[in-house]
Structures are given as structure tokens and as C-alpha cells.
mmCIF file of C-alpha atoms in Angstrom:
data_model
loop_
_atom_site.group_PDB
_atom_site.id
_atom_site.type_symbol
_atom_site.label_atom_id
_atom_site.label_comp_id
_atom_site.label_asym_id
_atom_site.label_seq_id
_atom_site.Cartn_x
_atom_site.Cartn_y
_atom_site.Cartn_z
ATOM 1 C CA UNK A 1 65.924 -28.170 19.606
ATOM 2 C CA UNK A 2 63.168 -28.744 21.681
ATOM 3 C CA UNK A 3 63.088 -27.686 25.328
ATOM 4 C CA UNK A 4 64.522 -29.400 28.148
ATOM 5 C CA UNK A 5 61.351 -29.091 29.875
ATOM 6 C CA UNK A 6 58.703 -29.793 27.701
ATOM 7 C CA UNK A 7 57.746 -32.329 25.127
ATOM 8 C CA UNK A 8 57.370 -30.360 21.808
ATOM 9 C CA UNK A 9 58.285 -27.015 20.923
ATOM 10 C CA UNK A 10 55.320 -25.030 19.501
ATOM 11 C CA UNK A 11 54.335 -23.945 15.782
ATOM 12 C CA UNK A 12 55.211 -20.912 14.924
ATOM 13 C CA UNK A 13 51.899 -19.063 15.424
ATOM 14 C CA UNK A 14 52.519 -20.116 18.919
ATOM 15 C CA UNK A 15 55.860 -19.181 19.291
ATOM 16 C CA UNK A 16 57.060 -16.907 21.938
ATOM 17 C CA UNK A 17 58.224 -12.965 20.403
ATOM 18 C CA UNK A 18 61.935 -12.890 19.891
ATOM 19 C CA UNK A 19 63.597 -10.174 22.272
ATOM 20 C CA UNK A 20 66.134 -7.357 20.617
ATOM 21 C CA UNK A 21 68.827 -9.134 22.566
ATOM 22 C CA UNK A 22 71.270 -9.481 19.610
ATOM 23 C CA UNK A 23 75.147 -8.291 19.905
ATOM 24 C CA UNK A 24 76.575 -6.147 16.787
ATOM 25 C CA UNK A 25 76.377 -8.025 13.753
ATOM 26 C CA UNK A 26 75.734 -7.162 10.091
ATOM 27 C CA UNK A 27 72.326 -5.397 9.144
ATOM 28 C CA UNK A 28 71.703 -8.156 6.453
ATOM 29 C CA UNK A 29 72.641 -11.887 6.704
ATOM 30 C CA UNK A 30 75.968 -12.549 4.698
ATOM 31 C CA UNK A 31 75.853 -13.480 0.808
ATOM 32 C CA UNK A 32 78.049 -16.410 -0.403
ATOM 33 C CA UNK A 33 80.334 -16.106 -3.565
ATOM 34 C CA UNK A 34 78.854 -18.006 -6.798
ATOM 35 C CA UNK A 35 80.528 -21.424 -5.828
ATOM 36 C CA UNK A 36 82.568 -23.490 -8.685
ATOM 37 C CA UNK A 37 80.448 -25.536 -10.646
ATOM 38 C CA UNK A 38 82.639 -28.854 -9.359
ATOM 39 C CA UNK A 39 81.419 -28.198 -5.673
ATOM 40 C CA UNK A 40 78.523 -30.121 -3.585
ATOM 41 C CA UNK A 41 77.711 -27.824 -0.800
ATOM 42 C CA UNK A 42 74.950 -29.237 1.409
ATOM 43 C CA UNK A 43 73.323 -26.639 3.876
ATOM 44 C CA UNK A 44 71.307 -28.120 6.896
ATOM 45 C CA UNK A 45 69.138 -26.055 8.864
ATOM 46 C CA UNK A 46 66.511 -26.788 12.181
ATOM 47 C CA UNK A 47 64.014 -23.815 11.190
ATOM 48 C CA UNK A 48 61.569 -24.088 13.930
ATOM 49 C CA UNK A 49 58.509 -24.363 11.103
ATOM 50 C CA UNK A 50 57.894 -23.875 7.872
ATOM 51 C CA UNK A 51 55.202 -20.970 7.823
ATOM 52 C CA UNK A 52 57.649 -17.966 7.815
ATOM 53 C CA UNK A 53 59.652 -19.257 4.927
ATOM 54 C CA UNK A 54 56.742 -19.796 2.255
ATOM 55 C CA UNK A 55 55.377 -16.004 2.393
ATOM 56 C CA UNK A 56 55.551 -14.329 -1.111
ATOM 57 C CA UNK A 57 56.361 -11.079 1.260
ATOM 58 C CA UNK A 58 59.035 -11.054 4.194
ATOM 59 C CA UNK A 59 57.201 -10.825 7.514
ATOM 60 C CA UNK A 60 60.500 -9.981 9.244
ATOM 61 C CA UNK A 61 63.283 -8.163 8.520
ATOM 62 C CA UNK A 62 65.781 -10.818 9.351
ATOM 63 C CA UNK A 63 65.501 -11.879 5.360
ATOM 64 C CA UNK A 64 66.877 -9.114 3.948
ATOM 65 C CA UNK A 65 65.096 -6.797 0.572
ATOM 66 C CA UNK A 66 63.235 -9.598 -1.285
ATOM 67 C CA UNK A 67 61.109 -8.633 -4.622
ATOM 68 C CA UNK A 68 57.513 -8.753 -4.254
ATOM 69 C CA UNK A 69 57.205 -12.841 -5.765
ATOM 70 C CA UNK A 70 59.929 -13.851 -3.875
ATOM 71 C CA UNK A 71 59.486 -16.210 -0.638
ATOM 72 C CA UNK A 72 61.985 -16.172 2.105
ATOM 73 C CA UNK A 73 62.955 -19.698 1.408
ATOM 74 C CA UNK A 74 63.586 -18.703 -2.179
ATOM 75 C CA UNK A 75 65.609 -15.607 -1.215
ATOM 76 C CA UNK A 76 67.629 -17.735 1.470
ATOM 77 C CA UNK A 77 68.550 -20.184 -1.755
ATOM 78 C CA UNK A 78 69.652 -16.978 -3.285
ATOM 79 C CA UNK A 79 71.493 -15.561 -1.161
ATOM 80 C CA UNK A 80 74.028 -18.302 -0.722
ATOM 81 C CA UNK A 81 74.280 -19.113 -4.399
ATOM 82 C CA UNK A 82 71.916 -21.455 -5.131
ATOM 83 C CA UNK A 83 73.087 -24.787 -3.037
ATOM 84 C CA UNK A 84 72.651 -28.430 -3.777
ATOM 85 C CA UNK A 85 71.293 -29.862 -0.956
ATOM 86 C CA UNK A 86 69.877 -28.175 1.995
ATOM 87 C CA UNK A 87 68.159 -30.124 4.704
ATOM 88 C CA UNK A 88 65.868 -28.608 7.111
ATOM 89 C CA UNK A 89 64.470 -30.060 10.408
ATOM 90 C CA UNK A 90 61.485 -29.579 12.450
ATOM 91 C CA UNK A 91 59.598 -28.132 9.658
ATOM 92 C CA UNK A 92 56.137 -28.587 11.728
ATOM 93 C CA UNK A 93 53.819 -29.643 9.193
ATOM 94 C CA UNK A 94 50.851 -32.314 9.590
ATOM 95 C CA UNK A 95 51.235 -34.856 7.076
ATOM 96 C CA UNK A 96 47.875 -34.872 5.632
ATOM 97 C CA UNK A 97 48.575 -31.282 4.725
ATOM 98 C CA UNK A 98 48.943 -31.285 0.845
ATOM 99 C CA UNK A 99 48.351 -27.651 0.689
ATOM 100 C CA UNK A 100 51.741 -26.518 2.594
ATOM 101 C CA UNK A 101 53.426 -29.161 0.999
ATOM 102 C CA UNK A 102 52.732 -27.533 -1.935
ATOM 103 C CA UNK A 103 53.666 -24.222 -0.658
ATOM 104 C CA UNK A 104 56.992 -25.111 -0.071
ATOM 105 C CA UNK A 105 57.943 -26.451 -3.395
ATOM 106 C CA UNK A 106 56.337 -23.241 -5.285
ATOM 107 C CA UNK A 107 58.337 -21.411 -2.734
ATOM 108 C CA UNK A 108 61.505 -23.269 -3.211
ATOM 109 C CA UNK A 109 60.440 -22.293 -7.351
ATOM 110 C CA UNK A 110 59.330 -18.383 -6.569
ATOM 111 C CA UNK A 111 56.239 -19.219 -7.299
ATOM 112 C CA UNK A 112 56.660 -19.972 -10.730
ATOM 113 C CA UNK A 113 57.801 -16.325 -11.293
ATOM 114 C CA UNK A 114 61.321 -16.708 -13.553
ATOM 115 C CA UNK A 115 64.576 -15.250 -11.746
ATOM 116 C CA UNK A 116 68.528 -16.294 -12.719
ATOM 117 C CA UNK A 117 68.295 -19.120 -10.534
ATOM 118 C CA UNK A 118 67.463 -23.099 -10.895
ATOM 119 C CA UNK A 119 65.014 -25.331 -10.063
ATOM 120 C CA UNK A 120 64.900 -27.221 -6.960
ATOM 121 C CA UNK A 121 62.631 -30.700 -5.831
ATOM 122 C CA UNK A 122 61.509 -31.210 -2.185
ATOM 123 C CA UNK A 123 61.083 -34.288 -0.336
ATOM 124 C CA UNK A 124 59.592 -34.652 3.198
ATOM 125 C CA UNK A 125 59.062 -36.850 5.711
ATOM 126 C CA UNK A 126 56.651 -35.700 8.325
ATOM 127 C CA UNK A 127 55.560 -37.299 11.642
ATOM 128 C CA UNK A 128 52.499 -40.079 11.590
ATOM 129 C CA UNK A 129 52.658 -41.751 15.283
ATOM 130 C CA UNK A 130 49.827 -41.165 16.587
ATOM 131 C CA UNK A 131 51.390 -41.559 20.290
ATOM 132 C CA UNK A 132 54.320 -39.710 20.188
ATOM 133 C CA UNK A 133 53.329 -36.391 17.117
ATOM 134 C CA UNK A 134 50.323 -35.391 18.298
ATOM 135 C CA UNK A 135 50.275 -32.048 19.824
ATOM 136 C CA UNK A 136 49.929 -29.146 17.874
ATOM 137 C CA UNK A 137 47.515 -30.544 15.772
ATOM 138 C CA UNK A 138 50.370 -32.744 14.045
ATOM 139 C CA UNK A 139 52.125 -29.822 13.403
ATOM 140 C CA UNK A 140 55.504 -31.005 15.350
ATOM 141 C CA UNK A 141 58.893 -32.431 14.081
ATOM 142 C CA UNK A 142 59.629 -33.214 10.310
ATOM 143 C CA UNK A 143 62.250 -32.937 8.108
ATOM 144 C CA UNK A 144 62.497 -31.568 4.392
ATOM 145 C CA UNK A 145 65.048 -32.200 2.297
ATOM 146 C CA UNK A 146 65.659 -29.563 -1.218
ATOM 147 C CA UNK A 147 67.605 -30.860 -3.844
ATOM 148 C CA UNK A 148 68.604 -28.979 -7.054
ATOM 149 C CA UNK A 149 67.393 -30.055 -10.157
ATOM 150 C CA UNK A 150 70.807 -30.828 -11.909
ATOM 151 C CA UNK A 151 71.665 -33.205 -8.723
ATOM 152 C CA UNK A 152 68.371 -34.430 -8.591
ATOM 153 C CA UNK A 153 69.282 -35.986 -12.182
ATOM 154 C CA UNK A 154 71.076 -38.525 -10.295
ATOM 155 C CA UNK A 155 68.988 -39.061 -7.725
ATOM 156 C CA UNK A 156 67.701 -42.875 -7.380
ATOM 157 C CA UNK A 157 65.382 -43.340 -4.512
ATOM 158 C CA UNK A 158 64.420 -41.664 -1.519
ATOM 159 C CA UNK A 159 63.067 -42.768 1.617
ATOM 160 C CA UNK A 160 62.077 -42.760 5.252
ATOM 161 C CA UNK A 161 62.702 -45.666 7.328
ATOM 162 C CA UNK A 162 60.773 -48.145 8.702
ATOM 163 C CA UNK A 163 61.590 -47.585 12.645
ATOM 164 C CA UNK A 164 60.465 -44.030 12.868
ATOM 165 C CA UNK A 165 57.412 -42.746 12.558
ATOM 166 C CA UNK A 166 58.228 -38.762 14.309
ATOM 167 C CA UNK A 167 58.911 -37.340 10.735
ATOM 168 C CA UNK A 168 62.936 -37.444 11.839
ATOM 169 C CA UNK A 169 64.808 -39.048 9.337
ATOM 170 C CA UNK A 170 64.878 -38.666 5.470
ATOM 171 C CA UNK A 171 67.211 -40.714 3.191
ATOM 172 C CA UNK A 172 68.626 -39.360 -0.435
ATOM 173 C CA UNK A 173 70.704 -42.078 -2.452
ATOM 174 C CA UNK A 174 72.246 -41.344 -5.713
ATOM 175 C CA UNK A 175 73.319 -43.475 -8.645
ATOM 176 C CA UNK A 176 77.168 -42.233 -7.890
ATOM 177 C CA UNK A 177 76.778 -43.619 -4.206
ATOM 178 C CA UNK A 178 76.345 -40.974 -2.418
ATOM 179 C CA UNK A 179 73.826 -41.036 0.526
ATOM 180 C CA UNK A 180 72.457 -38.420 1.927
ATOM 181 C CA UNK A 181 71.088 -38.519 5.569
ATOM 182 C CA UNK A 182 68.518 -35.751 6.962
ATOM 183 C CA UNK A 183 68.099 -35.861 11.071
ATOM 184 C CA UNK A 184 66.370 -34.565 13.359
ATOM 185 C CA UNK A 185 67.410 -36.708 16.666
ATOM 186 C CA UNK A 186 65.198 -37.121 19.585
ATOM 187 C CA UNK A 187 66.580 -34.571 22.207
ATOM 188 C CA UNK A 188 66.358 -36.639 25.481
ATOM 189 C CA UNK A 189 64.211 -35.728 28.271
ATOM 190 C CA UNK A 190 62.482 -37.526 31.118
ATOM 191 C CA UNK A 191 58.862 -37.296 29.324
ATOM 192 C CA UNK A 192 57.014 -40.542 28.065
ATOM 193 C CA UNK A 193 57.978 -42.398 24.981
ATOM 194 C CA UNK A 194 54.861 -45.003 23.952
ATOM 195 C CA UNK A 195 55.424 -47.927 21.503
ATOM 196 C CA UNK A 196 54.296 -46.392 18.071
ATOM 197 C CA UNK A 197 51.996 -49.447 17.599
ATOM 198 C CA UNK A 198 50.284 -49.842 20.686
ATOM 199 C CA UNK A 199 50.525 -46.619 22.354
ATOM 200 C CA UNK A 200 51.914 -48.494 25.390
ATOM 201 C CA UNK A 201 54.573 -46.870 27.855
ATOM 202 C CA UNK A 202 58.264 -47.928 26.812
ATOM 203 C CA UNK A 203 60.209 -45.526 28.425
ATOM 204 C CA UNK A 204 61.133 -41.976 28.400
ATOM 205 C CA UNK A 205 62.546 -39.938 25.572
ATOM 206 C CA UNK A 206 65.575 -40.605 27.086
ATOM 207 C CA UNK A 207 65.387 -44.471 26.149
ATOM 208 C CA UNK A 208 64.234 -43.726 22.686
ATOM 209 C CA UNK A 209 67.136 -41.193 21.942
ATOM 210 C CA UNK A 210 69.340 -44.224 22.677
ATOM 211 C CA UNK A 211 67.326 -46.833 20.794
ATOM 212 C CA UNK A 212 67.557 -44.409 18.030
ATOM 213 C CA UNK A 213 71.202 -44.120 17.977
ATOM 214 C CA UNK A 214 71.355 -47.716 17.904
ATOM 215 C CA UNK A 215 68.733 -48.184 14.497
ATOM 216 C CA UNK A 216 70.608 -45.329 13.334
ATOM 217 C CA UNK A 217 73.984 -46.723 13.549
ATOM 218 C CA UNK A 218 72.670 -50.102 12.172
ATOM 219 C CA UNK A 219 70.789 -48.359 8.882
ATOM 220 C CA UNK A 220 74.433 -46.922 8.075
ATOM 221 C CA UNK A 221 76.137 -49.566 8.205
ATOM 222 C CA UNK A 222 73.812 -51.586 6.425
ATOM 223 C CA UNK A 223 74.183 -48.328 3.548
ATOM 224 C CA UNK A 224 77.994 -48.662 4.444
ATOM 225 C CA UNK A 225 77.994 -52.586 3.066
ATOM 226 C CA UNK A 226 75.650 -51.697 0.401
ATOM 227 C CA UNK A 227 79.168 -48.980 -0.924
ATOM 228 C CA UNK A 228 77.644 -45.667 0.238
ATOM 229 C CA UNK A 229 79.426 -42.762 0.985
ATOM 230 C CA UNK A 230 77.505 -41.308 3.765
ATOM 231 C CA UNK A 231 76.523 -37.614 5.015
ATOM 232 C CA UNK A 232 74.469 -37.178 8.153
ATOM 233 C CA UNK A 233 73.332 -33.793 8.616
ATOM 234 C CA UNK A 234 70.917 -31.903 11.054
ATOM 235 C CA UNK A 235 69.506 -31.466 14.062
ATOM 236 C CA UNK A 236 71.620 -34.103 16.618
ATOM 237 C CA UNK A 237 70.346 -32.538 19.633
ATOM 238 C CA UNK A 238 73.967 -33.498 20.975
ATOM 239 C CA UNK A 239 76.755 -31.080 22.110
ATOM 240 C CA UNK A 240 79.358 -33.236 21.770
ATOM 241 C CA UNK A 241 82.124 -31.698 24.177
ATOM 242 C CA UNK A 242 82.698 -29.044 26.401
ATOM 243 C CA UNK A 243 83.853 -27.072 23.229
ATOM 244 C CA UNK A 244 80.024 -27.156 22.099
ATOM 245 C CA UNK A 245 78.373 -26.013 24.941
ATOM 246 C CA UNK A 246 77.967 -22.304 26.586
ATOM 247 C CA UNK A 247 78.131 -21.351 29.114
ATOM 248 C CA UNK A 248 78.289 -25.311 29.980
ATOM 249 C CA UNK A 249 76.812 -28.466 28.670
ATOM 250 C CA UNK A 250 73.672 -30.427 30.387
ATOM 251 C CA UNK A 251 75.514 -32.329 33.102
ATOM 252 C CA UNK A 252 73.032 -34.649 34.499
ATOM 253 C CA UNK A 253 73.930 -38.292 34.203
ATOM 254 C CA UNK A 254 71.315 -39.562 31.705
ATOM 255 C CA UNK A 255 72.755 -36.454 29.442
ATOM 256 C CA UNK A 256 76.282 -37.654 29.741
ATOM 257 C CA UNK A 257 75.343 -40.955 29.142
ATOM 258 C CA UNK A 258 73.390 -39.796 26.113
ATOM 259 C CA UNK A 259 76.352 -37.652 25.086
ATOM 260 C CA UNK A 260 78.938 -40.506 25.293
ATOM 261 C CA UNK A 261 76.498 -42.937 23.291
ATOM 262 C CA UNK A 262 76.379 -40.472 20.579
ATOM 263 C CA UNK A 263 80.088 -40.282 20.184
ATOM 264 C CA UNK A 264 80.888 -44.237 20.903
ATOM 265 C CA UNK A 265 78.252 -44.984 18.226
ATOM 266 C CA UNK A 266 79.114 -42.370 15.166
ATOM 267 C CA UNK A 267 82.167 -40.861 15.852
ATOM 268 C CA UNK A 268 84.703 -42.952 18.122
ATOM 269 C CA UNK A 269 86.776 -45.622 15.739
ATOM 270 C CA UNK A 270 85.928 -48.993 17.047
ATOM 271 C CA UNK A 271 82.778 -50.387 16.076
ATOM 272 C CA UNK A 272 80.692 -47.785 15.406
ATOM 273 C CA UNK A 273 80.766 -45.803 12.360
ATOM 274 C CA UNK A 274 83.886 -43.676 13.030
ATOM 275 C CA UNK A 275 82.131 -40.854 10.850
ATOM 276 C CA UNK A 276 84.014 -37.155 11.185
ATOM 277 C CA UNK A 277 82.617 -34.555 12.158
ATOM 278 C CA UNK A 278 82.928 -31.741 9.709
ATOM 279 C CA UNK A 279 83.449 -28.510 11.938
ATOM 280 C CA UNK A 280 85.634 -30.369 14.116
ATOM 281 C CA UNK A 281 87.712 -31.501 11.314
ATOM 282 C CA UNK A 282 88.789 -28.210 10.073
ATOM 283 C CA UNK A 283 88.512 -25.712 13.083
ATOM 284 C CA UNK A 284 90.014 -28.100 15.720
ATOM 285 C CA UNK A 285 89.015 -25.926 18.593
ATOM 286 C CA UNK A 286 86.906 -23.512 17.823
ATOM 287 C CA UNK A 287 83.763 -22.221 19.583
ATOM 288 C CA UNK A 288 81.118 -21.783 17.334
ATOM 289 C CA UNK A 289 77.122 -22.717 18.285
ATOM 290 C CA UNK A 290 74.390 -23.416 16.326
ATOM 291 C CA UNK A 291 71.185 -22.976 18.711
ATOM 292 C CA UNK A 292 70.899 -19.840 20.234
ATOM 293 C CA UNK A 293 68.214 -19.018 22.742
ATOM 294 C CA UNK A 294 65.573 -16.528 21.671
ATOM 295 C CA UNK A 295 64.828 -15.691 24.755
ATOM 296 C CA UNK A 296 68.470 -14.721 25.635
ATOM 297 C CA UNK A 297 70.868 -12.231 24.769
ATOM 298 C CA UNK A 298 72.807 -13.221 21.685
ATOM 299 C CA UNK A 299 75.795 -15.721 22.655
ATOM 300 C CA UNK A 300 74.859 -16.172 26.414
ATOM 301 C CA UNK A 301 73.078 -19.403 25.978
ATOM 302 C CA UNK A 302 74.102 -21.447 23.230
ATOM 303 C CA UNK A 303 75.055 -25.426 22.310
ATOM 304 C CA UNK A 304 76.409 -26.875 18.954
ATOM 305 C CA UNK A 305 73.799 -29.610 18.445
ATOM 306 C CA UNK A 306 73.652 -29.435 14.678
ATOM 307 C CA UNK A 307 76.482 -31.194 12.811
ATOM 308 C CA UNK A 308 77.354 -32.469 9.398
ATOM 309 C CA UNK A 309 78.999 -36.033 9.721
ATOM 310 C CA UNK A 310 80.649 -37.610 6.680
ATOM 311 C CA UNK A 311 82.099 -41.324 5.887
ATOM 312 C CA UNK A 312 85.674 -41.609 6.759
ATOM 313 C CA UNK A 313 86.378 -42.511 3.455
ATOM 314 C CA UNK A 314 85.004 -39.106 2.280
ATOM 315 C CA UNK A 315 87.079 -37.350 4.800
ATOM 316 C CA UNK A 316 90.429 -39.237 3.907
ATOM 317 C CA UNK A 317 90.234 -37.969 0.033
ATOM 318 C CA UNK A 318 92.609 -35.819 -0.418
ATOM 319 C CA UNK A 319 91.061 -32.395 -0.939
ATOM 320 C CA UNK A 320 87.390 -33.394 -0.860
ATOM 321 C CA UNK A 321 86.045 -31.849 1.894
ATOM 322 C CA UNK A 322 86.760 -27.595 1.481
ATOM 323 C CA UNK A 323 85.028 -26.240 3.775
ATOM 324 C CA UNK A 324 82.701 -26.681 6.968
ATOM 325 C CA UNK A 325 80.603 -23.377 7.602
ATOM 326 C CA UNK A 326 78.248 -22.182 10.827
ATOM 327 C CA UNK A 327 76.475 -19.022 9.899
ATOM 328 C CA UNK A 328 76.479 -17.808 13.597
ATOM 329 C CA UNK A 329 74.594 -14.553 13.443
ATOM 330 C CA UNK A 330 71.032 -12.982 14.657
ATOM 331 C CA UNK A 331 70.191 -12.354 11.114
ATOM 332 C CA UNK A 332 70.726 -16.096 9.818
ATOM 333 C CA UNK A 333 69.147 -17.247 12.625
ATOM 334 C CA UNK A 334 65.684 -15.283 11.673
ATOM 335 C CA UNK A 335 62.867 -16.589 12.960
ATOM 336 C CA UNK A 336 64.313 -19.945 14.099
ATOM 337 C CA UNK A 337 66.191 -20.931 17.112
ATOM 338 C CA UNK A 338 69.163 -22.523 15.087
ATOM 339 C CA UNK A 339 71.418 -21.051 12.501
ATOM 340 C CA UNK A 340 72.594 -22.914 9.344
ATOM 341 C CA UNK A 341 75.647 -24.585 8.527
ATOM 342 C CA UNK A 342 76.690 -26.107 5.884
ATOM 343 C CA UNK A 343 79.990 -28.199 4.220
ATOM 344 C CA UNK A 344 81.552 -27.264 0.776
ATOM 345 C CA UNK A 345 83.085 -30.636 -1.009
ATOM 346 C CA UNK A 346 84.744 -31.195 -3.863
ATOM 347 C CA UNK A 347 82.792 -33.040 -6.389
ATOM 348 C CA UNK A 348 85.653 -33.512 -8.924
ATOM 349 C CA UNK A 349 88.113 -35.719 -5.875
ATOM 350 C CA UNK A 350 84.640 -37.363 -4.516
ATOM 351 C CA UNK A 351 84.675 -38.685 -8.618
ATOM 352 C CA UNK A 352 87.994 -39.210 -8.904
#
């Protein structure tokens, strides 16, 4: 989630020092049960850059005892039983950079060391307007998506759109119609947004989070028409109610106008998609927040931006959807400002 204030959060070598301002919590972040081989869980987690995770030694204790080979991506894989899908957003990496690219998927492998787990495949799609992704050195936004080899078996294209060029959005289709949707929205602020192909001014980032919402909206319907099931996950940087923001939500009028947009578009039924939010779905009312301030004590400053949507039609089959997960603790968090969540689904009723 990118500040309020500023245009771009920094890489991580840039990155502020975290603060011990973390409430009582387990020493160790919390390891799932092996899952049922008939269950599609899809994790989706904003990291805040990629450098921490590809280490063949922890540089933090927030990871837990890892072997010597073993990279805290790897471990994090481990740790919650070897998922199927996890998404990550704002990965920071310059897209002519081959060599971390290739970091990450011999992480994602342990290096080629051999361990109980499978293999996994990584896709990316990384930022290339030269207007609007250049601080940092390129290192800014970007998405990642890892896939697990057995899935990846039925796996039949993936791809970036044609409207972006930020690194924010990163499609997975597969030959049983399932799509898979990685996102990292534009959080809205009054800074300059320039046309990607002439560099001219067209607006603030305000403007382009709702011109994004709209090309967003149209790309799943279009998927939608073509018989998709969909699954948007990541970074929306939306709290979506009152129930997603603490202490309060951003109340200025462009931000409630933003906020409403979001909702009319994706998750209102009417014209829009009418998607369901996961969490929501399941916990009703519950408080639980996925970006937590660093810079904060632990719970005092926190919003529930990320979100896994899924079709209607996904959410209306009968035991399909089993669970819908945020892993709100200082220890998932690690290095990042967000903490993962992810949704458990039934593969056998999404068949059926």
C-alpha cells in the first residue's frame, strides 16, 4: 500500500527499520495442516519487494528456523503446506532484471536443493511506463504470480493486459475455466498521472484509480462472456467499509468517491460484476486488517485493502468456497507492510 503522501513506496534497501511495536503473538508464524488433495487454496500477498524473500539464509527472524538452502519464500511455501496459487504484489523489480527473476523461481525451487515438497512456476508482470514506474530505478510496483506444478498442468495462457503498463495486473486462465486475477490497484492520491504514451498530464492518481476500475470491470466481463469463473486477488488499496478501517477509514471526498466506485463496480449487484468478497462472506462482521503500519504499534493503524473476490457463480456452489483466511500477526507480516490471506475452495464442487 503505498503512502498517502507520496508517490511510490521505496525498495527495500530503502525501507525505513521496523519498530518492536508488536502486541503478544506467537514466537513463530503459524503452520497450516497438510490440506486435502481436492482443495485449491490461493494465497495473495503485497510483500513490499522481493529481495528479503530470495536469500538462501533468513535475514530476519520473522521466518522462522529455515535449513541452510532454504529461501524465505521457499520456507513460507512450506510452512502453509505447499499452496496452489499464491499471488504477490509490489514485488519491486525492474523489468530488464533477468537475474532476480531468476532468483525468485530457484527460490520458489530451494535452489535446486531436493526437500518433500513440489515444484512451483512463476510468472510476472513488472512495470514498463516510463512516466508513471520510474523511481527507484524501476524498482516499484509488480506483481508475481506462483503456481504449482500439478495446477500449472492445466494452465493455458497467461497474460498482462494491454491498458496497464505499472506491472499491476497479471492474468492466469486454465483449460477448466478458471481465471485467475493478480492486482495490485492504484491507491489514489492527488499526485500526477501522465498518459503512458506521451508522458502528457491526464490527471491525478486519483483519476487513474477510477479509469482502472472501469478497464478492470470491462476485462471481466469480457472473461465473464468468454465462461470464466473468476478470482481477483491482491492488493485493492480499498477498505471497503467502516468494518475495514482502524481506527477510521480515509474520509476525504475523492476517497469516498473512490471507495463507492470500487463497490458499485465489483461488488454491488446491478451492472457491475456483483463478485463476493471472500472474508466478508464467511465472517460477516468481523474486524480483521491486512496492512499494518510499521511504523506503529501493532493494531493501532490498520485498513483491510487486500481482498480475494470470486464469481458469484463460484460463491453460489454449494460447498465450494471453505474457507477465507487473514494471517493477522507481526510474524506473517515479516518484512512487509501487509499480511497474507488466502481462500480454501473445494476443487471437487468447482468440478462438479
Amino acid at each position: 500500500m503505498a503512502s498517502s503522501t507520496g508517490n511510490i513506496s521505496p525498495p527495500p534497501t530503502k525501507r525505513r527499520r521496523l519498530i518492536s511495536t508488536q502486541s503478544p503473538s506467537p514466537s513463530r508464524p503459524t503452520t497450516l495442516p497438510i490440506p486435502s488433495d481436492h482443495q485449491l487454496r490461493i494465497f495473495s500477498w503485497n510483500i513490499n519487494g522481493i529481495t528479503p524473500f530470495i536469500q538462501q539464509q533468513p535475514i530476519t527472524s520473522f521466518f522462522g528456523a529455515s535449513p541452510k538452502h532454504k529461501s524465505p519464500l521457499r520456507a513460507f511455501l512450506q510452512r502453509h503446506a505447499w499452496p496452489e496459487v499464491v499471488c504477490l504484489q509490489e514485488v519491486k523489480i525492474n523489468a530488464k532484471d533477468e537475474a532476480t527473476r531468476r532468483a525468485v523461481e530457484r527460490a520458489v525451487n530451494n535452489y535446486g536443493y531436493r526437500d518433500d515438497g513440489p515444484g512451483y512456476e512463476v510468472r510476472f508482470c513488472l512495470p514498463r511506463d516510463q512516466y508513471n514506474a520510474k523511481g527507484f530505478g524501476g524498482k516499484v510496483y509488480g506483481v508475481a504470480t506462483i503456481v504449482k506444478d500439478d495446477l500449472m498442468a492445466d494452465v493455458v495462457r497467461t497474460r498482462e493486459v494491454d491498458w496497464d503498463r505499472e506491472g499491476r495486473i497479471l492474468i492466469i486462465e486454465t483449460a477448466s475455466k478458471l481465471a485467475i486475477l493478480n492486482l495490485y490497484l492504484v491507491n489514489g492520491t492527488d499526485n500526477p498521472y501522465r498518459n503512458s504514451d506521451t508522458g502528457q498530464l491526464a490527471g491525478t492518481r486519483h483519476d487513474r484509480k477510477l479509469a482502472l476500475h472501469q478497464l478492470l470491470l470491462e476485462e471481466c466481463k469480457k472473461m465473464e462472456k468468454e465462461g470464466y469463473n473468476l478470482i481477483l486477488a491482491g492488493d485493492f488499496n480499498i477498505a471497503r467499509s467502516p468494518l475495514d478501517g482502524h481506527p477510521n477509514l480515509r474520509t476525504s471526498p475523492q476517497h469516498a468517491r473512490n471507495r463507492a466506485d470500487f463497490n458499485d463496480k465489483f461488488i454491488t449487484p446491478g451492472e457491475g460484476l456483483g463478485a463476493v468478497d471472500t472474508f466478508r462472506h464467511l465472517h460477516g462482521e468481523l474486524r480483521k486488517y491486512t496492512y499494518h503500519s510499521p511504523s506503529k504499534v501493532w493494531g493501532s493503524s490498520a485498513d483491510r485493502v487486500d481482498l480475494i473476490l470470486i464469481s458469484k457463480k463460484l460463491a453460489e456452489t454449494q460447498g465450494l468456497l471453505e474457507e477465507a483466511v487473514i494471517l493477522d500477526t507481526p510474524e506473517e507480516r515479516g518484512t512487509s507492510d501487509h499480511v497474507p490471506l488466502y481462500i480454501s475452495m473445494n476443487l471437487r464442487n468447482m468440478l462438479d
